[in-house]
Tab-separated table of C-alpha atoms and ligand atoms in Angstrom:
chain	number	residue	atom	x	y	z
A	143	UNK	CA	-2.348	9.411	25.519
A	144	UNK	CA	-0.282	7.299	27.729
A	145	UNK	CA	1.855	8.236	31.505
A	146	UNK	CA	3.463	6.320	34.104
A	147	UNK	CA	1.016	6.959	36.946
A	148	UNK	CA	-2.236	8.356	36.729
A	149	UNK	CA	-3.044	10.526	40.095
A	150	UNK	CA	-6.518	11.050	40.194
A	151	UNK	CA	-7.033	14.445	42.571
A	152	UNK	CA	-4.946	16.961	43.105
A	153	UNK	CA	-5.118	17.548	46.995
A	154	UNK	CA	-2.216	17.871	49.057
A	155	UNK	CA	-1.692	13.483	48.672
A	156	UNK	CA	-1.718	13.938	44.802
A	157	UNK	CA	0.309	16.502	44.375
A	158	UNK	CA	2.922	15.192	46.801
A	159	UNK	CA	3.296	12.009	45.401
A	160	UNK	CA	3.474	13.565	41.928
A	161	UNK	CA	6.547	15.691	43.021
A	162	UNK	CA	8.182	13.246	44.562
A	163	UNK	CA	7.973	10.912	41.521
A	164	UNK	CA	8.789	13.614	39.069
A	165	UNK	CA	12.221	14.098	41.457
A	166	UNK	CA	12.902	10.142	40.077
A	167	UNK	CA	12.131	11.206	36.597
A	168	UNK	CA	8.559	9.179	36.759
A	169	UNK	CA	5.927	10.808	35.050
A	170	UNK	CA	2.459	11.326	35.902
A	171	UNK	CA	-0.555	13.046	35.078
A	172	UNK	CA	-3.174	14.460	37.462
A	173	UNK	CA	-6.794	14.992	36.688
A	174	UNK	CA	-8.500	16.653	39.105
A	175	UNK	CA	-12.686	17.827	39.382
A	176	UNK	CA	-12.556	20.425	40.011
A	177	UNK	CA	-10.697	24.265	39.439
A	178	UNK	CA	-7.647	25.113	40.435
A	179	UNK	CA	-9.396	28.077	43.117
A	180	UNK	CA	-11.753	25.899	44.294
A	181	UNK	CA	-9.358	23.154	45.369
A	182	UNK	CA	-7.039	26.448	47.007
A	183	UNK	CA	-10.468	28.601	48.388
A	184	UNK	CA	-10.352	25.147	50.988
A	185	UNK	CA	-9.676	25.680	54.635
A	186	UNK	CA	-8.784	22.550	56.132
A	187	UNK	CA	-5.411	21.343	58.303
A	188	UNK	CA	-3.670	23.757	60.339
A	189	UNK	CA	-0.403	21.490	62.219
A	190	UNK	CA	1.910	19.043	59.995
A	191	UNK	CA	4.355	16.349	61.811
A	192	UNK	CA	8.068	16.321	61.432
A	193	UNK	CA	7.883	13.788	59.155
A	194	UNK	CA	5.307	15.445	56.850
A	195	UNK	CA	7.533	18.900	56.969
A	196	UNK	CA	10.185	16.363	55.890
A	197	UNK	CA	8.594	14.729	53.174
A	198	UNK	CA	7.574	18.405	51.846
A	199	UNK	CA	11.462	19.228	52.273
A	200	UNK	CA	12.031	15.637	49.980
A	201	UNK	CA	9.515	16.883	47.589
A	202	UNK	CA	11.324	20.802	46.917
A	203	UNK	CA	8.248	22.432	48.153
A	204	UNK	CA	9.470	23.857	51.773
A	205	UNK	CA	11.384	26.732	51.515
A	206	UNK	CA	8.191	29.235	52.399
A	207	UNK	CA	7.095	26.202	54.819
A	208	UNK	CA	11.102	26.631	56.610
A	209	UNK	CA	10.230	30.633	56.505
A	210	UNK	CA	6.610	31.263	57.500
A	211	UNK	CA	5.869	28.248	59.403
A	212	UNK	CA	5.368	28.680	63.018
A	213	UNK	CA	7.381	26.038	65.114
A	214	UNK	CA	5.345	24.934	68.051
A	215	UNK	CA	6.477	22.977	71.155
A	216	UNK	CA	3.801	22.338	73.002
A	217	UNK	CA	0.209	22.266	73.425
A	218	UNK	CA	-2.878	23.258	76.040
A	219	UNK	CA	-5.477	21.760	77.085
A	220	UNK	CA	-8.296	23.913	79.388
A	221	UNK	CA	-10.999	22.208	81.295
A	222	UNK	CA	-12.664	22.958	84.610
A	223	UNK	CA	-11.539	26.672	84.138
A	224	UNK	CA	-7.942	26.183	83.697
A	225	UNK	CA	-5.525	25.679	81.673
A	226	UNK	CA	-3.201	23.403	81.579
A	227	UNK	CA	0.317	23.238	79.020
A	228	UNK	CA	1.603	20.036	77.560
A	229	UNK	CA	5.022	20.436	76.739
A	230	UNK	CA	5.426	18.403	73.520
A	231	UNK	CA	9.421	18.595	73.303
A	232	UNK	CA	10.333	17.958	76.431
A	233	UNK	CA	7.819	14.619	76.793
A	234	UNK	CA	9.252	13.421	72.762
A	235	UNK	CA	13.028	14.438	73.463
A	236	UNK	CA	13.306	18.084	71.575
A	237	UNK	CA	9.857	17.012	68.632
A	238	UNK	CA	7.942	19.843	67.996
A	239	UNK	CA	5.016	20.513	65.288
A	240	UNK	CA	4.878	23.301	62.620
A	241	UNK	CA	1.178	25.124	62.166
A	242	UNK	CA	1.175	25.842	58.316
A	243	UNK	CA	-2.210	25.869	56.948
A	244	UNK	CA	-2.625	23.107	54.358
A	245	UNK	CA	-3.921	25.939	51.794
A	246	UNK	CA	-0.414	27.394	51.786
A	247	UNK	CA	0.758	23.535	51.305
A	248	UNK	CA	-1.226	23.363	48.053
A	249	UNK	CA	-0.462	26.230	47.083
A	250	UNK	CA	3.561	25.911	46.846
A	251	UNK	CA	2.945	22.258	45.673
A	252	UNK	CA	1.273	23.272	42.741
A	253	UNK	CA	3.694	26.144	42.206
A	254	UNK	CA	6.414	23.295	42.176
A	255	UNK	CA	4.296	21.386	39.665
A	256	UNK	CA	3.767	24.666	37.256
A	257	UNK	CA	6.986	25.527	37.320
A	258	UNK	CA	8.496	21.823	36.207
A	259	UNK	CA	5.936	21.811	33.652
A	260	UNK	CA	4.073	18.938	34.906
A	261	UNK	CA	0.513	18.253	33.934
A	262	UNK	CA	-2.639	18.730	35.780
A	263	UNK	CA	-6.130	18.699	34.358
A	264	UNK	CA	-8.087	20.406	36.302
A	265	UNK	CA	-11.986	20.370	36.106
A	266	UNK	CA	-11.895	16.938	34.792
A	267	UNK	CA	-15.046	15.175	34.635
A	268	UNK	CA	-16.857	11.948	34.697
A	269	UNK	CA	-13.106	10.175	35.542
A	270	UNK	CA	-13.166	7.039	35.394
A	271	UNK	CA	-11.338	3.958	36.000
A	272	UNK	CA	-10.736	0.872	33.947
A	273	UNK	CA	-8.584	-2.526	34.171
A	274	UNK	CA	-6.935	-1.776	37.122
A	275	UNK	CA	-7.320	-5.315	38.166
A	276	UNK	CA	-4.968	-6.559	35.012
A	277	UNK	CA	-1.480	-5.004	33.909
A	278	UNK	CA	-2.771	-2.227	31.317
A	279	UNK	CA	-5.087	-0.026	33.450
A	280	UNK	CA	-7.060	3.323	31.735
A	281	UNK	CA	-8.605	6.245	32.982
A	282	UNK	CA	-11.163	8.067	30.917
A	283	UNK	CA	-12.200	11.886	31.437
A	284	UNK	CA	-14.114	14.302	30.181
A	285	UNK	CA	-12.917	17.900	29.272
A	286	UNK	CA	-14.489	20.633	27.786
A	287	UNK	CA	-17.237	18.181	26.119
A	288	UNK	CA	-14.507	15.875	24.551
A	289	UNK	CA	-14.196	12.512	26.091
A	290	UNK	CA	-9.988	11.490	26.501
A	291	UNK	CA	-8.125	8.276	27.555
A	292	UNK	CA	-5.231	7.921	29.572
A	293	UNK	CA	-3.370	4.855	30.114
A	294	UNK	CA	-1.126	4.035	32.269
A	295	UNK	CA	1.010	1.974	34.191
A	296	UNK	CA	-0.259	2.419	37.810
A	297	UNK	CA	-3.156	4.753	39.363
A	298	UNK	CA	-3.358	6.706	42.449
A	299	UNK	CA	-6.202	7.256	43.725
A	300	UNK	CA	-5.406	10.643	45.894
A	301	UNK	CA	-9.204	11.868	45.248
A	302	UNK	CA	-10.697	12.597	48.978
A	303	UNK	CA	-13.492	10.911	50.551
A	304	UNK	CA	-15.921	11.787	48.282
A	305	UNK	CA	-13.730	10.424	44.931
A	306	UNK	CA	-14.270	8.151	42.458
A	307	UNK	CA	-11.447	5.915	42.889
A	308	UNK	CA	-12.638	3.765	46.405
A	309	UNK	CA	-16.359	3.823	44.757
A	310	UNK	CA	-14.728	1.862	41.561
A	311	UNK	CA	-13.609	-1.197	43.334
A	312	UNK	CA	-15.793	-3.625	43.695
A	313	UNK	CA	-18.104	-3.850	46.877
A	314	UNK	CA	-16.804	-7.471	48.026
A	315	UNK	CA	-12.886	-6.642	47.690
A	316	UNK	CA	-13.576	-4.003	50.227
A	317	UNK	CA	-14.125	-3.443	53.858
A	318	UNK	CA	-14.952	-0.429	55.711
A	319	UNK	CA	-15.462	0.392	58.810
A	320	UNK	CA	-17.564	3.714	60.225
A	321	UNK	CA	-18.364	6.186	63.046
A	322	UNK	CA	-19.835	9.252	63.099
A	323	UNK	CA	-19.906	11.635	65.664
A	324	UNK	CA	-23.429	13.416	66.662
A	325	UNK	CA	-21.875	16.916	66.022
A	326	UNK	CA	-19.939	19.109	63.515
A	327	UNK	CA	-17.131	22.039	64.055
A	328	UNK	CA	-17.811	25.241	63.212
A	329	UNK	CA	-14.623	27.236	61.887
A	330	UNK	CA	-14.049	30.705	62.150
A	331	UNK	CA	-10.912	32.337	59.965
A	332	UNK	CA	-10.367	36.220	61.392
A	333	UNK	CA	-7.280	38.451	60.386
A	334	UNK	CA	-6.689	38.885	64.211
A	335	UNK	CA	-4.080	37.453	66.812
A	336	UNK	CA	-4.293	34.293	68.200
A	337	UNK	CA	-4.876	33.940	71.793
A	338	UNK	CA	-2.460	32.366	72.874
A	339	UNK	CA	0.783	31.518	71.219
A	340	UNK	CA	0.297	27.401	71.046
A	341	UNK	CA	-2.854	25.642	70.568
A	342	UNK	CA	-5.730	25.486	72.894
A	343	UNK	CA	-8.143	22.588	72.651
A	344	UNK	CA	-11.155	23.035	75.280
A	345	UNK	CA	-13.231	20.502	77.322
A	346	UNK	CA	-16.389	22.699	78.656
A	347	UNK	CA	-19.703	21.687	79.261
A	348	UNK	CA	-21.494	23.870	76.302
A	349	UNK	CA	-19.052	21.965	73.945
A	350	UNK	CA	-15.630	21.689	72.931
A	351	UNK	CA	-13.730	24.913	71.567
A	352	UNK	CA	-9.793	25.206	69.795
A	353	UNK	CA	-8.141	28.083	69.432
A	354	UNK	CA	-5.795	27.622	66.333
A	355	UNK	CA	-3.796	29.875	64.057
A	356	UNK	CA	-2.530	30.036	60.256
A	357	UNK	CA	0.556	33.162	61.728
A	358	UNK	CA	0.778	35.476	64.283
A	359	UNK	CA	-1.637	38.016	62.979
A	360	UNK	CA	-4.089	34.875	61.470
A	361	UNK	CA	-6.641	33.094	63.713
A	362	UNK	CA	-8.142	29.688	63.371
A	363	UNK	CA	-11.141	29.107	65.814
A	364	UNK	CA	-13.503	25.775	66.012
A	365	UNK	CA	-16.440	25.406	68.367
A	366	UNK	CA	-18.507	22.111	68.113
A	367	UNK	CA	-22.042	22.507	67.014
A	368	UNK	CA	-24.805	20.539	66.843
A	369	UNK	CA	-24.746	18.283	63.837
A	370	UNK	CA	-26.995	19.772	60.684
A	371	UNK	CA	-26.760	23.308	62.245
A	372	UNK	CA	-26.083	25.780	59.293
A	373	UNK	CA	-23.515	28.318	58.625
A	374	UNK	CA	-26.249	30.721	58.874
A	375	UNK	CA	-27.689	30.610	61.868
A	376	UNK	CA	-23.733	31.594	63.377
A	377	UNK	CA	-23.367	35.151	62.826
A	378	UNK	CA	-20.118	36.301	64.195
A	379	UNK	CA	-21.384	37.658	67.263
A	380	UNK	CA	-23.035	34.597	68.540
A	381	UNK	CA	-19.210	32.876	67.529
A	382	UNK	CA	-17.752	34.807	69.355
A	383	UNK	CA	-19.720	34.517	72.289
A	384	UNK	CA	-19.799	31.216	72.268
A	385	UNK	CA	-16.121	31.079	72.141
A	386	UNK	CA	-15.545	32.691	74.779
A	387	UNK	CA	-17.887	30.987	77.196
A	388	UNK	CA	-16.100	27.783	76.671
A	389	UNK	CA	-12.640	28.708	77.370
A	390	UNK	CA	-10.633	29.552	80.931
A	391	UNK	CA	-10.955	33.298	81.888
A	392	UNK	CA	-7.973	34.424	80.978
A	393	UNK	CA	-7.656	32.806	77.819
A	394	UNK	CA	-10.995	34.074	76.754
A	395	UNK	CA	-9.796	37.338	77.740
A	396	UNK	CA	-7.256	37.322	75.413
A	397	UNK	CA	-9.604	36.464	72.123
A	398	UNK	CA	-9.158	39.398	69.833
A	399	UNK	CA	-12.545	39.762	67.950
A	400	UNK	CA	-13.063	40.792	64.237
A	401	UNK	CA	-14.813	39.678	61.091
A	402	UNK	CA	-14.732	36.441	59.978
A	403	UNK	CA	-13.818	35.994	56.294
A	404	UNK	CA	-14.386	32.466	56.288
A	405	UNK	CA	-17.030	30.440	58.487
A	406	UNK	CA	-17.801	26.415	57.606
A	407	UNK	CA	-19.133	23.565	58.962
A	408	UNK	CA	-17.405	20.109	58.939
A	409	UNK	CA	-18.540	17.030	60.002
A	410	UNK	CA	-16.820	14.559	62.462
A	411	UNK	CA	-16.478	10.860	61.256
A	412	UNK	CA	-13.829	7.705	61.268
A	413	UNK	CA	-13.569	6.219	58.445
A	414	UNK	CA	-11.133	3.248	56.887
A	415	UNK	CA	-11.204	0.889	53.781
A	416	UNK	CA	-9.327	-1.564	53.779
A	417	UNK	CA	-6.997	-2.569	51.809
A	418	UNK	CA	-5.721	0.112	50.248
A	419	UNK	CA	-4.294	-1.959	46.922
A	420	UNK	CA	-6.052	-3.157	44.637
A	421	UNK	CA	-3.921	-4.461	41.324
A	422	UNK	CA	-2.539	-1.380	39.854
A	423	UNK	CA	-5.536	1.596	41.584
A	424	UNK	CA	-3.414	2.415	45.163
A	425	UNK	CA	-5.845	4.193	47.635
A	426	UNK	CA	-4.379	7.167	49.123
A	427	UNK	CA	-5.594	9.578	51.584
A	428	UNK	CA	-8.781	10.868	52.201
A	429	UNK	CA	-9.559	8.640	49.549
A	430	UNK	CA	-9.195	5.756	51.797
A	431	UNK	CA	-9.525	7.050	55.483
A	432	UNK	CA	-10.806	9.990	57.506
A	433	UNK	CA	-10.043	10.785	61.235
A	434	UNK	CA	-12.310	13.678	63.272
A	435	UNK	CA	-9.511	16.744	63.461
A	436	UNK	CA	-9.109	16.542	67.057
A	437	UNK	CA	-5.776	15.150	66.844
A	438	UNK	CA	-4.662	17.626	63.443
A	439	UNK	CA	-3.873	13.584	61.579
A	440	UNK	CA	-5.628	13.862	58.808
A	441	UNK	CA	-3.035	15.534	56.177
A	442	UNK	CA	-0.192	13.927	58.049
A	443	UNK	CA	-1.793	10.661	57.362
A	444	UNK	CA	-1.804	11.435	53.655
A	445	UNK	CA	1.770	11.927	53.766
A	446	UNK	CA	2.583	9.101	55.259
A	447	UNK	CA	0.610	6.741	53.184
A	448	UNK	CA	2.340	8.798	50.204
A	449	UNK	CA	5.800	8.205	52.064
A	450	UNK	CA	4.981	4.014	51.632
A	451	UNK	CA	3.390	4.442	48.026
A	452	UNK	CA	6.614	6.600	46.981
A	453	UNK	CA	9.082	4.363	48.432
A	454	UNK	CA	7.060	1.255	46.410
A	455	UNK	CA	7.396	2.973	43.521
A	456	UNK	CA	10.768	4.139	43.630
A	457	UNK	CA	12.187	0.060	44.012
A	458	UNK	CA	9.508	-0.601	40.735
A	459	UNK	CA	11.150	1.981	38.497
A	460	UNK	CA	14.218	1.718	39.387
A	461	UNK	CA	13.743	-1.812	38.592
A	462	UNK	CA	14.754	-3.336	41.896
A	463	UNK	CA	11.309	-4.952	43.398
A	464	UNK	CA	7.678	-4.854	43.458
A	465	UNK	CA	7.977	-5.355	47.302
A	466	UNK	CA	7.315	-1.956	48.643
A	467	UNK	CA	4.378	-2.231	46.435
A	468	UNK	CA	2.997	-5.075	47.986
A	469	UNK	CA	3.458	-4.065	51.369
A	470	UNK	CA	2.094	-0.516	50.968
A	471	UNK	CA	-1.586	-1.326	52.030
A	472	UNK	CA	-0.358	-3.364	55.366
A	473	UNK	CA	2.187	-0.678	55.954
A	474	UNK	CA	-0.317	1.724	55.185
A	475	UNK	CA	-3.013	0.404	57.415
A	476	UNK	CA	-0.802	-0.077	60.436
A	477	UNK	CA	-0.073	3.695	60.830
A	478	UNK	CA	-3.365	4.694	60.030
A	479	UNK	CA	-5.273	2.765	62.305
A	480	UNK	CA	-3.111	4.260	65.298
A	481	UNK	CA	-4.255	7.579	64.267
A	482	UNK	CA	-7.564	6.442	64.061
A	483	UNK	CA	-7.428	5.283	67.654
A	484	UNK	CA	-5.657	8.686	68.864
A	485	UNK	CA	-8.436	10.615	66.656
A	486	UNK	CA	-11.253	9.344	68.205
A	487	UNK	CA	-9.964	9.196	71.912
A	488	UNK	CA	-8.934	12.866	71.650
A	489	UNK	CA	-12.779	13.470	70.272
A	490	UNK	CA	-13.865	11.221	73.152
A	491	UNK	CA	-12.240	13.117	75.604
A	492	UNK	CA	-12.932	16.134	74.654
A	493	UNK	CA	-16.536	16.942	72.913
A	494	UNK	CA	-20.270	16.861	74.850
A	495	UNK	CA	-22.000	13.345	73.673
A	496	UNK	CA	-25.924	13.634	74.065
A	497	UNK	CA	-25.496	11.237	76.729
A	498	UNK	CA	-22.763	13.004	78.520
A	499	UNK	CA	-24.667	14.399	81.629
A	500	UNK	CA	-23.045	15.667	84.756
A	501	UNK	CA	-21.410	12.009	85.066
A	502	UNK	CA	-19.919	11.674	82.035
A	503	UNK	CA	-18.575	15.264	82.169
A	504	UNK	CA	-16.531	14.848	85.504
A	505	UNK	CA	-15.307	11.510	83.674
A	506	UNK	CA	-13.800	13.625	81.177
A	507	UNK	CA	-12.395	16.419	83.756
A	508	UNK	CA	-11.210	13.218	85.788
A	509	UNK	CA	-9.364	11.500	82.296
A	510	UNK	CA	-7.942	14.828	81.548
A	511	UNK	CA	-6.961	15.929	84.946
A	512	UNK	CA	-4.909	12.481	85.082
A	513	UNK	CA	-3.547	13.209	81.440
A	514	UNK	CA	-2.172	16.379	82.453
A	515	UNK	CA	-0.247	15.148	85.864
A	516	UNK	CA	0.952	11.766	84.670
A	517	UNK	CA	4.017	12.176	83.220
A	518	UNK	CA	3.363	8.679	81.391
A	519	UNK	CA	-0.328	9.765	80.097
A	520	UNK	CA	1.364	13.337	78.970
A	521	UNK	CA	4.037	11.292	77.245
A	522	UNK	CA	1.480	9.074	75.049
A	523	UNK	CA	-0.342	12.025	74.051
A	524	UNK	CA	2.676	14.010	73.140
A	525	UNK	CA	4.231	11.123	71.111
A	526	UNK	CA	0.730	10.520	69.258
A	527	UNK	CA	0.500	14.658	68.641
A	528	UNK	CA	3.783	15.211	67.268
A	529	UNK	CA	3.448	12.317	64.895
A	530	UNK	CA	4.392	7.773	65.519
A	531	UNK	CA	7.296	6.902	63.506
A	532	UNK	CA	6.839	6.133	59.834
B	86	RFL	P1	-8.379	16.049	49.554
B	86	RFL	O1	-7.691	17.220	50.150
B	86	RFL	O2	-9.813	15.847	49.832
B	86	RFL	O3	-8.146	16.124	47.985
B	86	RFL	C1	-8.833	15.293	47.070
B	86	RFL	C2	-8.902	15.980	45.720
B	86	RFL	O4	-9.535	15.100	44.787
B	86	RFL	C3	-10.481	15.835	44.022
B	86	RFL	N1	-11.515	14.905	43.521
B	86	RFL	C4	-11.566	14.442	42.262
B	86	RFL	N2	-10.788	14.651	41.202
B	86	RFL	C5	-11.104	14.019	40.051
B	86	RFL	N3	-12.198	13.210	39.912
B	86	RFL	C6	-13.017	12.963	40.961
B	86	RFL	N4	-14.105	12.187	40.831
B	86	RFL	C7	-12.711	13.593	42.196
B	86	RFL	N5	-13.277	13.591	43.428
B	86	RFL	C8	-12.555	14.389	44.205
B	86	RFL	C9	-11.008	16.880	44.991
B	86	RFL	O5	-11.578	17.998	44.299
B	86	RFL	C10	-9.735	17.251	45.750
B	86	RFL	O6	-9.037	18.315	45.136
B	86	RFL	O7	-7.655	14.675	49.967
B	86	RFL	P2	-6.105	14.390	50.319
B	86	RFL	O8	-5.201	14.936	49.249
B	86	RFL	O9	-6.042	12.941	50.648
B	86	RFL	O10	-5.791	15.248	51.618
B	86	RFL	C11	-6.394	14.966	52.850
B	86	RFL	C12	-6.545	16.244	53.687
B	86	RFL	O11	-7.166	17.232	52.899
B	86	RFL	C13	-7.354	16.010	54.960
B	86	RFL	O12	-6.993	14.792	55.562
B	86	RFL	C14	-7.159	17.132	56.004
B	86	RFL	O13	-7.655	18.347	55.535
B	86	RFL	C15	-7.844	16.785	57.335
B	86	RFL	N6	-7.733	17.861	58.344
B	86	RFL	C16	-6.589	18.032	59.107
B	86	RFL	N7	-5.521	17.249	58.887
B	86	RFL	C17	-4.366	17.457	59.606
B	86	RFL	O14	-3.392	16.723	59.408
B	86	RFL	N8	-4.231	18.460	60.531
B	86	RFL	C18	-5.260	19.302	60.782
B	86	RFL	O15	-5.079	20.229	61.580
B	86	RFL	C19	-6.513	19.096	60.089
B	86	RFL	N9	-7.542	19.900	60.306
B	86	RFL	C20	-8.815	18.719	58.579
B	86	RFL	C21	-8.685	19.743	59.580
B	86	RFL	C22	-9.993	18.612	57.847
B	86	RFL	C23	-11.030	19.465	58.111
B	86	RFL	N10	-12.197	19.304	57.334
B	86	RFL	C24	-12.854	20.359	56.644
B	86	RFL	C25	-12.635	17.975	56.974
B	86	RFL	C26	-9.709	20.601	59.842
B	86	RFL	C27	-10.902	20.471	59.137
B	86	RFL	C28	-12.021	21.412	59.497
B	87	PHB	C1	-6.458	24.052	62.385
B	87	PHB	O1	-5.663	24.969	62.646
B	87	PHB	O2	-7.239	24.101	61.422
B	87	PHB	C2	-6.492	22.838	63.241
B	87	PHB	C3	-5.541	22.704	64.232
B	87	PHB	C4	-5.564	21.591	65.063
B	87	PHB	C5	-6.536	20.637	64.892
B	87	PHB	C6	-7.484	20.766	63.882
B	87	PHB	C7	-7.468	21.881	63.059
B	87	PHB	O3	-6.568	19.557	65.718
């Protein structure tokens, strides 16, 4: 069997870029691990950038986005019992952020896909990827106990942190660069209100806290825990009140309690290979970087490295120039690197280090204090939330 572009995951990267090239009459294939539930029973991203909205809008998978998304204009931050608004659109000049839950992203991507007729193979396994060094790459697969080849012209590798694609290049042609954070987040979905009607991320000296939402009736709550804690050991009591110990009075007052029908753990770490090329496998993603979620960059990241690898391939086909192509991974890199930065200063900022103490903790109330009545220290963090220009 032969395609144009072999996508190898079919996360909210993959299936972007696979719209977007079937709207240029490219063709692709996507083989993805693992079932099409398990990829939407995932509870990740909550807030998508402008440009990420747009690129959805590019792709013909926004009309529910334009109707059930919640537009949001500015953000809070509590600390030292208060809290304190940061007004997003007036700092960026009228930018805003829509909170849109990145299942419900998937979800109408892959609608768009069905209904085209486009093909995904999903629980795929063993992929793997061959020649991507020379001009006539393969990908082999396994299905139902029958082993298939794919060629192709290019391959994306869209397949997370934990895919096969970055683990296929050779060790010396890459190089990565690491930290991981001495704690996790615990989530909490509940079919309650939020709240409050923005986003509250809280600096408190039991641990950091957000108060997040998927719609008005939807909540989406994170404490940080204590890395290798388990899922367990959190019934929804103790969330709760744990919750509501970290945040400002009133806000806590406001928490509307219920049953949780979803409860995980994720890890913090930053994460980047570079480059992101490599012959004809692009990274893409997760695949080739992961921020913390403090800043909400890790799907908008994806979208903008599929914004560069779209735009390359676009001037291929059309048979104008390999340029884009070549400039992807710098392009790429650039972007992601500032995210990186903003990731890990929001996390720094924000989250109890075991060396914290009473002295680090007033540094933080100090830092954020400043961030809050500095116009110019507002304005870098509301530029950086909303989304840097592709
Ligand atoms: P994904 O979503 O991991 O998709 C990769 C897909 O590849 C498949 N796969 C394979 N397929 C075939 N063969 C293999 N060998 C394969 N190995 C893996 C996987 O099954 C999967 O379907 O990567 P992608 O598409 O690059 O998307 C990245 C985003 O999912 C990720 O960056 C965000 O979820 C990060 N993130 C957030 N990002 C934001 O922009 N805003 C947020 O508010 C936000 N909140 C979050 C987050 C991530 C979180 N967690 C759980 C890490 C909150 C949390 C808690
Ligand atoms: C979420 O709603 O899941 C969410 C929101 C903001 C973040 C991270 C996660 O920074």
């Amino acid at each position: 069997m032969r395609t144009q572009v072999v996508i190898v995951g079919s996360g909210p990267s993959g299936l972007l870029l696979g719209q977007l090239l079937a709207g240029i009459g490219v063709e692709t294939v996507i083989l993805e691990r693992s079932s099409r539930d398990h990829v939407l029973g995932r509870v990740r991203a909550g807030v998508l950038e402008q440009g990420t909205v747009d690129l959805l809008g590019e792709a013909g998978a926004a009309a529910r986005l334009h109707a059930e998304g919640l537009s949001h204009s500015g953000i809070s931050l509590a600390f030292d019992g208060r809290l304190h608004r940061i007004d997003l659109a007036e700092l960026t000049g009228g930018r805003h952020v829509t909170v849109y839950g990145q299942t419900e992203v998937t979800h109408d991507l892959m609608d768009r896909r069905d209904a085209a007729g486009l093909v995904t193979v999903y629980e795929a396994s063993d992929v793997a990827l061959y020649d991507f060094g020379g001009a006539a790459p393969f990908v082999t697969y396994d299905k139902d106990g029958i082993t298939h080849r794919m060629d192709c012209d290019f391959i994306a590798g869209c397949d997370g942190y934990h895919g096969v694609s970055r683990g296929s290049v050779p060790e010396r042609a890459l190089k990565t660069f690491e930290r991981q954070y001495p704690f996790g987040w615990l989530g909490v979905l509940a079919e309650v209100p939020p709240a409050d009607r923005e986003l509250v991320y809280a600096n408190h000296e039991r641990g950091f806290a957000l108060c997040s939402m998927r719609s008005t009736h939807r909540s989406r709550y994170y404490v940080q825990c204590p890395e290798g804690d388990r899922v367990e050991a959190w019934s929804d009591d103790r969330f709760w009140d744990e919750l509501r110990r970290r945040l400002p009075e009133q806000t806590a007052a406001s928490v509307t309690t219920g049953p949780s029908f979803e409860k995980s753990i994720a890890p913090l770490r930053s994460f980047v290979a570079e480059p992101m090329r490599f012959g004809r496998l692009f990274l893409v993603g997760d695949a080739a970087h992961i921020v913390p979620p403090t800043g909400a960059k890790g799907l908008n990241l994806a979208a903008s490295d599929v914004r560069y690898l779209f735009d390359g391939f676009r001037d291929f086909y059309q048979g104008k120039s390999e340029a884009g192509l070549d400039v992807y991974s710098a392009k790429a890199l650039a972007r992601v690197w500032k995210a990186v930065r903003f990731s890990w200063w929001m996390t720094n900022i924000l989250h109890r280090f075991p060396d914290t103490g009473d002295f680090g903790q007033r540094i933080q109330e100090a830092e954020l204090d400043y961030l809050v009545h500095s116009r110019a220290a507002s304005t870098a963090l509301a530029e950086n939330y909303v989304g840097l220009p592709y």
